[in-house]
Coordinates of N, CA and C in Angstrom, one line a residue:
M792 N -2.0 6.1 22.3 CA -3.6 5.4 21.4 C -4.0 4.4 20.8
A793 N -3.6 3.0 21.1 CA -4.4 2.3 20.4 C -4.4 2.0 18.3
R794 N -3.9 1.8 17.5 CA -4.4 2.0 15.9 C -5.6 0.9 16.1
N795 N -6.4 1.4 15.1 CA -7.9 1.0 14.9 C -7.3 -0.2 14.1
N796 N -7.8 -1.9 14.0 CA -7.2 -2.8 13.1 C -7.8 -2.8 11.8
N797 N -9.1 -2.1 12.1 CA -10.2 -2.0 10.7 C -9.6 -0.9 10.3
L798 N -8.8 0.3 10.9 CA -8.4 1.5 9.5 C -7.4 1.0 9.5
I799 N -6.7 0.3 9.7 CA -5.6 -0.2 9.2 C -5.7 -1.4 8.1
A800 N -6.4 -2.2 8.5 CA -6.9 -2.9 7.3 C -7.5 -2.5 5.9
L801 N -8.3 -1.4 5.9 CA -8.7 -0.3 4.9 C -7.9 0.1 4.5
R802 N -6.9 0.6 5.1 CA -6.1 1.8 4.0 C -4.7 0.9 3.9
N803 N -4.4 -0.7 4.1 CA -4.0 -1.6 2.9 C -4.3 -2.3 2.8
Q804 N -6.2 -2.4 2.0 CA -6.5 -3.0 1.0 C -6.9 -1.6 -0.2
K805 N -7.2 -0.5 0.5 CA -6.4 1.3 -1.0 C -4.9 0.9 -1.0
V806 N -4.1 0.0 -0.1 CA -3.0 0.4 -1.0 C -2.9 -0.5 -2.1
K807 N -3.6 -1.6 -1.9 CA -3.2 -2.5 -3.1 C -4.1 -2.4 -3.9
Q808 N -5.6 -1.5 -4.1 CA -5.6 -1.0 -4.9 C -5.4 0.2 -6.0
R809 N -4.5 1.0 -5.1 CA -4.4 2.0 -5.8 C -3.0 1.5 -6.8
F810 N -2.1 0.8 -5.9 CA -0.7 0.0 -6.6 C -1.6 -0.5 -8.1
S811 N -2.1 -1.3 -8.1 CA -3.0 -1.7 -8.8 C -3.8 -1.3 -10.1
Q812 N -3.9 0.0 -9.7 CA -4.1 1.0 -10.5 C -3.2 1.3 -11.2
I813 N -2.6 1.6 -10.9 CA -1.3 3.1 -11.1 C -0.5 1.7 -11.8
S814 N -0.1 0.7 -11.7 CA 1.0 -0.4 -12.7 C 0.3 0.0 -13.8
T815 N -1.7 -0.4 -13.9 CA -2.3 -0.6 -14.8 C -2.1 0.4 -15.5
K816 N -2.0 1.6 -15.2 CA -1.7 3.6 -15.8 C -0.2 2.9 -16.4
Y817 N 0.3 2.9 -16.5 CA 1.4 3.3 -15.9 C 2.9 1.7 -16.7
P818 N 2.1 0.8 -16.9 CA 2.7 -0.5 -17.3 C 4.6 0.2 -17.6
K819 N 5.1 0.8 -17.2 CA 6.6 1.1 -17.8 C 7.6 1.5 -16.7
W820 N 6.7 1.5 -15.5 CA 7.2 2.1 -14.6 C 7.4 1.0 -13.9
K821 N 8.7 1.3 -13.1 CA 9.4 0.2 -12.0 C 8.9 0.0 -10.5
Y822 N 9.3 -0.7 -10.5 CA 8.2 -1.0 -9.2 C 8.8 0.1 -8.0
D823 N 9.9 0.0 -7.8 CA 9.7 1.8 -6.9 C 9.4 2.5 -7.3
A824 N 9.7 3.2 -8.7 CA 8.8 5.0 -8.5 C 6.7 3.9 -8.0
V825 N 6.5 3.0 -8.7 CA 5.5 3.2 -7.7 C 5.0 3.0 -6.5
L826 N 5.8 3.0 -5.6 CA 6.0 3.4 -4.3 C 6.6 4.4 -4.0
E827 N 6.9 5.1 -4.9 CA 7.1 6.6 -4.2 C 6.3 7.7 -4.5
T828 N 5.3 6.4 -5.5 CA 5.0 7.5 -5.6 C 3.7 6.9 -3.9
L829 N 3.1 5.7 -4.2 CA 1.7 5.4 -3.3 C 2.4 6.0 -1.8
S830 N 3.7 6.0 -1.6 CA 4.1 6.3 -0.1 C 4.1 7.9 0.0
L831 N 4.3 9.0 -1.1 CA 3.6 10.4 -1.1 C 2.3 10.3 -1.1
E832 N 1.6 9.4 -1.3 CA -0.5 10.0 -1.6 C -0.4 9.3 -0.5
F833 N -0.4 8.1 0.5 CA -0.5 7.8 1.8 C 0.0 8.4 2.8
F834 N 1.2 9.0 2.7 CA 2.0 9.4 3.8 C 2.7 8.2 4.5
I835 N 3.6 7.3 4.0 CA 4.2 5.4 4.7 C 6.0 6.0 3.3
S836 N 6.2 5.3 4.6 CA 7.3 4.6 4.1 C 7.1 3.3 2.3
K837 N 8.1 3.7 1.4 CA 8.2 2.0 1.3 C 8.2 0.6 1.4
R838 N 9.6 0.9 2.2 CA 9.1 -0.3 3.0 C 8.1 -0.5 3.9
T839 N 6.8 -0.1 4.0 CA 5.5 -0.2 4.8 C 4.3 -0.8 3.6
I840 N 5.0 0.4 2.4 CA 3.9 -0.5 1.6 C 4.3 -1.4 1.1
S841 N 5.9 -1.6 0.7 CA 6.6 -3.5 0.3 C 5.7 -4.4 0.9
A842 N 5.9 -4.2 2.5 CA 6.0 -4.7 3.5 C 3.9 -5.6 3.6
I843 N 3.9 -4.8 2.7 CA 1.9 -4.7 3.3 C 1.2 -5.6 1.1
L844 N 2.3 -4.7 0.4 CA 2.2 -5.7 -0.4 C 2.4 -7.3 -1.4
N845 N 2.8 -7.1 0.5 CA 3.7 -8.7 0.0 C 3.4 -9.6 1.3
N846 N 2.1 -8.9 2.3 CA 1.4 -9.6 3.5 C 3.3 -9.3 4.2
E847 N 3.7 -8.8 4.3 CA 5.4 -9.4 5.3 C 4.4 -9.3 7.0
G848 N 5.6 -9.8 7.8 CA 4.9 -9.2 9.3 C 3.9 -9.2 9.6
A849 N 3.8 -8.0 10.6 CA 1.9 -7.6 11.2 C 0.9 -7.3 9.9
Y850 N 1.5 -7.0 8.7 CA 0.0 -6.6 8.2 C 0.0 -8.0 7.0
K851 N -0.1 -8.7 7.7 CA -0.6 -9.8 7.3 C -2.3 -10.3 7.8
S852 N -1.5 -9.9 9.6 CA -2.7 -10.8 10.1 C -4.1 -9.2 10.6
A853 N -3.6 -8.2 9.2 CA -4.2 -7.1 9.7 C -5.6 -7.6 8.7
F854 N -6.7 -8.1 9.4 CA -8.6 -8.3 8.4 C -9.4 -7.7 9.4
L855 N -9.9 -7.7 7.9 CA -11.2 -7.0 8.4 C -12.3 -7.9 8.9
N856 N -13.1 -7.2 10.2 CA -13.8 -8.0 10.6 C -15.4 -8.2 10.4

């Protein structure tokens, strides 16, 4: 079953929003600690979260219609 691109785009948007919230709340946390927290919260790997945040690869083409 194919994944819904709109749902992926919404997830990516939420990951970015949550990254901003955590980074603001805990400014002394290292980047890796924030990625670990997001990984546990969204059930995706730290590498995927990093790719979403940096708009890398397939994650730059997922836009909301």
